Amino acid sequence: MIICTQNPISQVGSSIKANMGLHICLRVRDSLQSQELLNSPCAANIPPSLPGAAYCHDGEIIRAFRTAACKQPQHVIRSTLYTARMMNIQPAPALFTEPLPRNISLPENNENNYNCILDNGTHTSHYNILDKAQNCMFIGNKQCGKTNALSILVSQSVQKGKRVRHSYYIEHKWIHREYNQPHANTTNQIMHEYSGNLNNTIQEVWCIDDVDNFSHMYDNKNIALADEILHALQNTQTQVILTCNNVPKQFLQYCDTTLVFPTGDYAQDCTNGISRTIFQNITLDATYPGRCVLIQQNKQYLIQFFKKMHVES
């Protein structure tokens, strides 16, 4: 392990120094910084006319040396890799993977029905929401990507052969579409061998887009449908997936998993359940469509959904 810093006084602790067998200090302006690494102020006396000059402390002796300028660093890297290959030195696993991409497409071989990529803080991996939750709620503003994410889950549930109901609100009325129902055409009853974690007992998936329209849920027009949703949320053989702009508490208490699309506003994101730690680590690209925070069992992770899939009618 190689650790580099411009300010060793505040960055290099005693436990780090005790486990590092070699300390190298190039020219520094402050003798205290040289003293911190070398137990000597000598590195502060290196003149600016000697670029690359440094002191090395191996725990016993302090030696002066000067590095040569490298005009073709790629050749040095290539030679180092060739040498490691000849000596059969296996590369160490990466400490961190690359950040989540802005846009991702479904992998060609998607036998596990992955629908997103999860970032646990150090590594990214493919993830399947349907296998890890009983009931889900997507929370986010318009055009954040929650409807696209819902369509992915609808399509994958249909492909698994689950009975699927897809409800959405348009032009002041609820539209309901059904797939793989017992009375449906046999061509839609596509059965795939499936080995999930949680959802082997789930017989039906109900995806409901924009449940904010139940803000007046006890109106005569909505009370029957709202009661049916509450009943489905309490049925262990039915997986309910909801989307909303504002959190409906009457439904949230039955959802073991929430996915919050961040807005960048701390007050709103905190109200929706995003922790201060996650919010501080969210960069501006967290507001890209499909980027959200998975909240499940007191743990929170940043995830990115795949691009929208077309649902066969």
Short mmCIF file of C-alpha atoms in Angstrom, two decimals:
data_model
loop_
_atom_site.label_atom_id
_atom_site.label_comp_id
_atom_site.label_asym_id
_atom_site.label_seq_id
_atom_site.Cartn_x
_atom_site.Cartn_y
_atom_site.Cartn_z
CA MET A 1 0.00 0.00 0.00
CA ILE A 2 1.28 3.45 -0.95
CA ILE A 3 -0.17 6.46 0.87
CA CYS A 4 0.43 9.99 -0.45
CA THR A 5 -0.43 13.27 1.25
CA GLN A 6 0.47 16.93 1.05
CA ASN A 7 -0.03 17.54 4.77
CA PRO A 8 1.28 14.64 6.91
CA ILE A 9 0.75 16.51 10.18
CA SER A 10 -3.03 16.21 10.09
CA GLN A 11 -3.37 13.15 7.81
CA VAL A 12 -0.81 10.58 8.97
CA GLY A 13 -1.61 9.16 12.39
CA SER A 14 0.60 7.12 14.69
CA SER A 15 -1.09 3.83 13.76
CA ILE A 16 -0.43 4.46 10.04
CA LYS A 17 3.21 5.38 10.61
CA ALA A 18 3.73 2.30 12.79
CA ASN A 19 2.59 0.03 9.94
CA MET A 20 4.57 1.75 7.18
CA GLY A 21 8.13 0.51 6.85
CA LEU A 22 9.34 3.25 4.53
CA HIS A 23 8.79 7.00 4.73
CA ILE A 24 9.69 9.28 1.81
CA CYS A 25 9.54 13.05 2.02
CA LEU A 26 10.16 15.38 -0.89
CA ARG A 27 10.73 19.10 -0.51
CA VAL A 28 8.39 20.72 2.02
CA ARG A 29 8.17 24.32 3.16
CA ASP A 30 7.52 23.58 6.82
CA SER A 31 10.16 21.79 8.87
CA LEU A 32 7.37 20.36 11.06
CA GLN A 33 6.09 18.33 8.10
CA SER A 34 9.55 16.91 7.50
CA GLN A 35 9.87 16.17 11.20
CA GLU A 36 6.54 14.33 11.13
CA LEU A 37 7.73 11.79 8.54
CA LEU A 38 11.51 11.67 8.95
CA ASN A 39 12.04 12.76 12.55
CA SER A 40 14.32 15.35 10.97
CA PRO A 41 13.80 18.81 9.37
CA CYS A 42 16.14 17.97 6.48
CA ALA A 43 13.44 17.80 3.78
CA ALA A 44 12.58 21.45 4.41
CA ASN A 45 16.13 22.39 3.34
CA ILE A 46 15.85 20.90 -0.17
CA PRO A 47 16.25 23.79 -2.65
CA PRO A 48 13.64 24.35 -5.38
CA SER A 49 16.39 23.96 -7.98
CA LEU A 50 16.47 20.19 -7.28
CA PRO A 51 13.10 18.82 -8.41
CA GLY A 52 12.72 15.16 -7.51
CA ALA A 53 15.13 15.35 -4.58
CA ALA A 54 13.89 13.63 -1.42
CA TYR A 55 14.85 11.84 1.76
CA CYS A 56 14.01 8.24 2.63
CA HIS A 57 13.67 6.97 6.19
CA ASP A 58 13.55 3.18 6.67
CA GLY A 59 13.25 3.33 10.45
CA GLU A 60 17.01 3.41 11.08
CA ILE A 61 18.82 5.54 8.50
CA ILE A 62 17.82 8.64 6.56
CA ARG A 63 19.17 8.61 2.99
CA ALA A 64 19.05 11.33 0.37
CA PHE A 65 18.13 10.46 -3.23
CA ARG A 66 16.80 12.04 -6.39
CA THR A 67 14.28 10.57 -8.80
CA ALA A 68 14.77 10.74 -12.57
CA ALA A 69 12.22 12.53 -14.71
CA CYS A 70 10.01 10.14 -16.67
CA LYS A 71 9.16 11.44 -20.14
CA GLN A 72 7.17 8.35 -21.17
CA PRO A 73 5.29 7.07 -18.11
CA GLN A 74 3.18 4.66 -20.19
CA HIS A 75 6.35 2.74 -21.12
CA VAL A 76 7.25 2.44 -17.44
CA ILE A 77 3.74 1.17 -16.59
CA ARG A 78 3.83 -1.33 -19.45
CA SER A 79 7.27 -2.63 -18.40
CA THR A 80 6.10 -2.97 -14.81
CA LEU A 81 3.07 -5.01 -15.91
CA TYR A 82 5.26 -7.26 -18.09
CA THR A 83 7.64 -7.83 -15.17
CA ALA A 84 4.76 -8.73 -12.84
CA ARG A 85 3.42 -11.17 -15.45
CA MET A 86 6.81 -12.86 -15.89
CA MET A 87 7.14 -13.24 -12.11
CA ASN A 88 3.56 -14.56 -11.89
CA ILE A 89 2.52 -11.78 -9.50
CA GLN A 90 -1.25 -11.63 -9.34
CA PRO A 91 -2.73 -8.11 -9.27
CA ALA A 92 -4.41 -7.14 -6.03
CA PRO A 93 -8.21 -6.74 -6.18
CA ALA A 94 -9.40 -3.17 -6.58
CA LEU A 95 -10.24 -1.44 -3.33
CA PHE A 96 -13.04 0.49 -5.02
CA THR A 97 -15.03 0.08 -8.19
CA GLU A 98 -15.97 2.91 -10.52
CA PRO A 99 -18.91 5.15 -9.56
CA LEU A 100 -22.38 4.34 -10.83
CA PRO A 101 -22.79 5.16 -14.53
CA ARG A 102 -25.29 7.77 -15.63
CA ASN A 103 -27.05 5.45 -18.08
CA ILE A 104 -26.95 1.66 -18.18
CA SER A 105 -28.54 -0.87 -20.49
CA LEU A 106 -29.75 -4.32 -19.59
CA PRO A 107 -26.99 -6.96 -19.82
CA GLU A 108 -27.30 -9.41 -22.70
CA ASN A 109 -27.29 -12.40 -20.36
CA ASN A 110 -29.80 -11.40 -17.70
CA GLU A 111 -30.90 -14.79 -16.39
CA ASN A 112 -31.21 -13.41 -12.84
CA ASN A 113 -33.52 -10.60 -14.03
CA TYR A 114 -31.32 -7.83 -12.69
CA ASN A 115 -33.03 -4.43 -12.86
CA CYS A 116 -30.46 -2.06 -11.35
CA ILE A 117 -26.87 -1.64 -10.13
CA LEU A 118 -26.23 -1.17 -6.41
CA ASP A 119 -23.33 0.79 -4.89
CA ASN A 120 -22.52 -0.31 -1.33
CA GLY A 121 -19.89 2.39 -0.85
CA THR A 122 -16.90 0.37 -2.07
CA HIS A 123 -18.15 -1.88 -4.88
CA THR A 124 -20.97 -1.91 -7.40
CA SER A 125 -22.96 -5.03 -8.29
CA HIS A 126 -26.09 -6.04 -10.18
CA TYR A 127 -29.20 -6.16 -8.03
CA ASN A 128 -32.79 -7.37 -8.29
CA ILE A 129 -35.37 -5.41 -6.30
CA LEU A 130 -38.07 -8.01 -6.87
CA ASP A 131 -36.08 -10.70 -5.06
CA LYS A 132 -35.26 -8.62 -2.01
CA ALA A 133 -38.55 -7.02 -1.00
CA GLN A 134 -42.14 -7.89 -0.18
CA ASN A 135 -43.68 -4.46 -0.83
CA CYS A 136 -41.85 -1.48 -2.36
CA MET A 137 -42.55 2.23 -2.53
CA PHE A 138 -40.83 4.58 -5.01
CA ILE A 139 -40.76 8.19 -3.79
CA GLY A 140 -39.71 11.02 -6.07
CA ASN A 141 -40.67 14.08 -8.06
CA LYS A 142 -41.92 13.98 -11.64
CA GLN A 143 -39.44 12.95 -14.35
CA CYS A 144 -37.09 11.39 -11.80
CA GLY A 145 -37.37 7.96 -13.43
CA LYS A 146 -39.71 6.17 -11.01
CA THR A 147 -42.30 5.36 -13.69
CA ASN A 148 -39.57 3.94 -15.93
CA ALA A 149 -38.28 1.85 -13.02
CA LEU A 150 -41.79 0.58 -12.38
CA SER A 151 -42.18 -0.47 -16.02
CA ILE A 152 -38.99 -2.54 -15.72
CA LEU A 153 -40.41 -4.41 -12.73
CA VAL A 154 -43.72 -4.95 -14.55
CA SER A 155 -41.96 -6.41 -17.59
CA GLN A 156 -39.69 -8.69 -15.55
CA SER A 157 -42.59 -9.93 -13.42
CA VAL A 158 -44.50 -10.78 -16.60
CA GLN A 159 -41.49 -12.67 -17.96
CA LYS A 160 -41.27 -14.70 -14.74
CA GLY A 161 -44.82 -15.87 -15.30
CA LYS A 162 -46.22 -14.04 -12.28
CA ARG A 163 -49.77 -12.75 -12.35
CA VAL A 164 -49.31 -9.03 -12.83
CA ARG A 165 -51.63 -6.07 -12.44
CA HIS A 166 -50.45 -2.67 -13.66
CA SER A 167 -52.53 0.32 -12.52
CA TYR A 168 -51.89 3.93 -13.45
CA TYR A 169 -53.82 7.20 -13.30
CA ILE A 170 -54.41 9.11 -16.52
CA GLU A 171 -57.00 11.66 -17.61
CA HIS A 172 -58.71 11.64 -14.21
CA LYS A 173 -59.33 7.91 -14.16
CA TRP A 174 -57.57 4.70 -13.20
CA ILE A 175 -56.44 2.31 -15.95
CA HIS A 176 -55.79 -1.34 -15.05
CA ARG A 177 -53.87 -3.81 -17.23
CA GLU A 178 -53.47 -7.48 -16.42
CA TYR A 179 -50.88 -10.03 -17.53
CA ASN A 180 -50.66 -13.82 -17.08
CA GLN A 181 -54.06 -13.91 -15.35
CA PRO A 182 -55.91 -17.26 -15.34
CA HIS A 183 -58.42 -15.92 -17.86
CA ALA A 184 -55.77 -14.43 -20.12
CA ASN A 185 -54.68 -15.80 -23.45
CA THR A 186 -52.33 -18.74 -23.04
CA THR A 187 -49.70 -16.99 -25.17
CA ASN A 188 -49.23 -14.53 -22.31
CA GLN A 189 -48.70 -17.25 -19.73
CA ILE A 190 -44.92 -17.36 -20.08
CA MET A 191 -43.34 -19.51 -17.36
CA HIS A 192 -39.61 -19.33 -16.63
CA GLU A 193 -37.67 -21.43 -14.14
CA TYR A 194 -36.85 -19.01 -11.37
CA SER A 195 -34.77 -19.23 -8.19
CA GLY A 196 -35.41 -16.14 -6.09
CA ASN A 197 -34.63 -15.38 -2.47
CA LEU A 198 -37.82 -13.98 -1.01
CA ASN A 199 -40.49 -14.20 -3.64
CA ASN A 200 -40.92 -17.92 -4.25
CA THR A 201 -44.26 -17.72 -2.42
CA ILE A 202 -45.46 -14.59 -4.23
CA GLN A 203 -48.22 -15.42 -6.69
CA GLU A 204 -49.21 -11.94 -7.87
CA VAL A 205 -47.43 -8.63 -8.42
CA TRP A 206 -49.45 -5.41 -8.37
CA CYS A 207 -47.67 -2.29 -9.67
CA ILE A 208 -49.50 0.98 -9.00
CA ASP A 209 -48.17 4.22 -10.46
CA ASP A 210 -48.87 7.60 -8.83
CA VAL A 211 -50.75 6.74 -5.63
CA ASP A 212 -50.78 10.46 -4.80
CA ASN A 213 -54.21 10.41 -6.38
CA PHE A 214 -55.39 8.73 -3.19
CA SER A 215 -54.80 11.91 -1.20
CA HIS A 216 -58.59 11.96 -0.95
CA MET A 217 -58.73 8.22 -0.63
CA TYR A 218 -62.01 8.21 1.23
CA ASP A 219 -63.91 9.81 -1.61
CA ASN A 220 -66.57 7.51 -2.99
CA LYS A 221 -64.67 6.98 -6.24
CA ASN A 222 -61.46 5.83 -4.57
CA ILE A 223 -62.48 4.11 -1.36
CA ALA A 224 -63.00 0.66 -2.91
CA LEU A 225 -59.69 0.69 -4.77
CA ALA A 226 -57.82 2.08 -1.75
CA ASP A 227 -59.22 -0.67 0.47
CA GLU A 228 -58.18 -3.26 -2.11
CA ILE A 229 -54.62 -1.87 -2.11
CA LEU A 230 -54.46 -1.98 1.70
CA HIS A 231 -55.67 -5.58 1.65
CA ALA A 232 -53.06 -6.53 -0.98
CA LEU A 233 -50.29 -4.87 1.05
CA GLN A 234 -51.10 -7.20 3.96
CA ASN A 235 -51.26 -10.32 1.78
CA THR A 236 -47.91 -12.18 1.82
CA GLN A 237 -48.73 -13.83 -1.53
CA THR A 238 -49.05 -10.46 -3.26
CA GLN A 239 -46.14 -8.14 -3.93
CA VAL A 240 -47.23 -4.50 -4.17
CA ILE A 241 -45.03 -1.85 -5.78
CA LEU A 242 -46.14 1.79 -5.49
CA THR A 243 -44.87 5.11 -6.83
CA CYS A 244 -45.65 8.56 -5.40
CA ASN A 245 -44.46 12.14 -5.15
CA ASN A 246 -45.37 12.56 -1.49
CA VAL A 247 -45.23 9.79 1.09
CA PRO A 248 -48.71 8.32 1.79
CA LYS A 249 -48.43 7.13 5.38
CA GLN A 250 -51.43 4.83 5.11
CA PHE A 251 -49.48 2.73 2.55
CA LEU A 252 -45.89 3.31 3.72
CA GLN A 253 -46.29 1.36 6.97
CA TYR A 254 -46.82 -1.85 4.95
CA CYS A 255 -43.74 -1.36 2.71
CA ASP A 256 -40.53 -3.02 3.88
CA THR A 257 -38.49 -1.31 1.15
CA THR A 258 -38.50 2.29 -0.05
CA LEU A 259 -36.61 3.78 -2.96
CA VAL A 260 -36.17 7.54 -2.72
CA PHE A 261 -35.15 9.60 -5.75
CA PRO A 262 -33.10 12.49 -4.28
CA THR A 263 -33.98 16.08 -5.07
CA GLY A 264 -30.82 17.75 -3.74
CA ASP A 265 -32.87 19.59 -1.10
CA TYR A 266 -31.75 18.34 2.32
CA ALA A 267 -35.02 19.04 4.12
CA GLN A 268 -37.13 17.15 1.57
CA ASP A 269 -34.68 14.27 1.14
CA CYS A 270 -34.33 13.89 4.91
CA THR A 271 -38.12 13.86 5.28
CA ASN A 272 -38.31 11.10 2.67
CA GLY A 273 -35.85 8.99 4.66
CA ILE A 274 -32.39 9.68 3.20
CA SER A 275 -29.78 9.79 5.96
CA ARG A 276 -27.37 12.69 6.44
CA THR A 277 -24.41 10.42 5.56
CA ILE A 278 -25.91 9.36 2.23
CA PHE A 279 -27.01 12.90 1.43
CA GLN A 280 -23.50 14.27 2.04
CA ASN A 281 -22.05 11.65 -0.31
CA ILE A 282 -24.57 12.30 -3.08
CA THR A 283 -23.09 14.36 -5.87
CA LEU A 284 -25.02 16.43 -8.40
CA ASP A 285 -25.38 13.42 -10.70
CA ALA A 286 -27.61 11.80 -8.05
CA THR A 287 -30.54 13.62 -9.65
CA TYR A 288 -30.12 11.77 -12.95
CA PRO A 289 -33.22 9.80 -13.98
CA GLY A 290 -33.12 6.31 -12.50
CA ARG A 291 -30.71 7.24 -9.67
CA CYS A 292 -32.21 6.63 -6.23
CA VAL A 293 -31.46 5.56 -2.65
CA LEU A 294 -32.53 2.07 -1.55
CA ILE A 295 -33.70 2.00 2.08
CA GLN A 296 -34.17 -1.47 3.52
CA GLN A 297 -33.64 -2.96 7.00
CA ASN A 298 -32.02 0.23 8.35
CA LYS A 299 -29.47 0.20 5.51
CA GLN A 300 -29.18 2.65 2.63
CA TYR A 301 -27.47 2.23 -0.73
CA LEU A 302 -27.30 4.26 -3.92
CA ILE A 303 -28.62 2.43 -6.99
CA GLN A 304 -29.08 3.13 -10.70
CA PHE A 305 -31.91 1.50 -12.66
CA PHE A 306 -31.49 0.13 -16.15
CA LYS A 307 -33.12 1.85 -19.10
CA LYS A 308 -36.86 1.44 -19.63
CA MET A 309 -38.12 -1.83 -21.03
CA HIS A 310 -41.17 -2.22 -23.25
CA VAL A 311 -44.01 -4.20 -21.70
CA GLU A 312 -45.70 -6.63 -24.05
CA SER A 313 -49.47 -6.24 -24.16
#
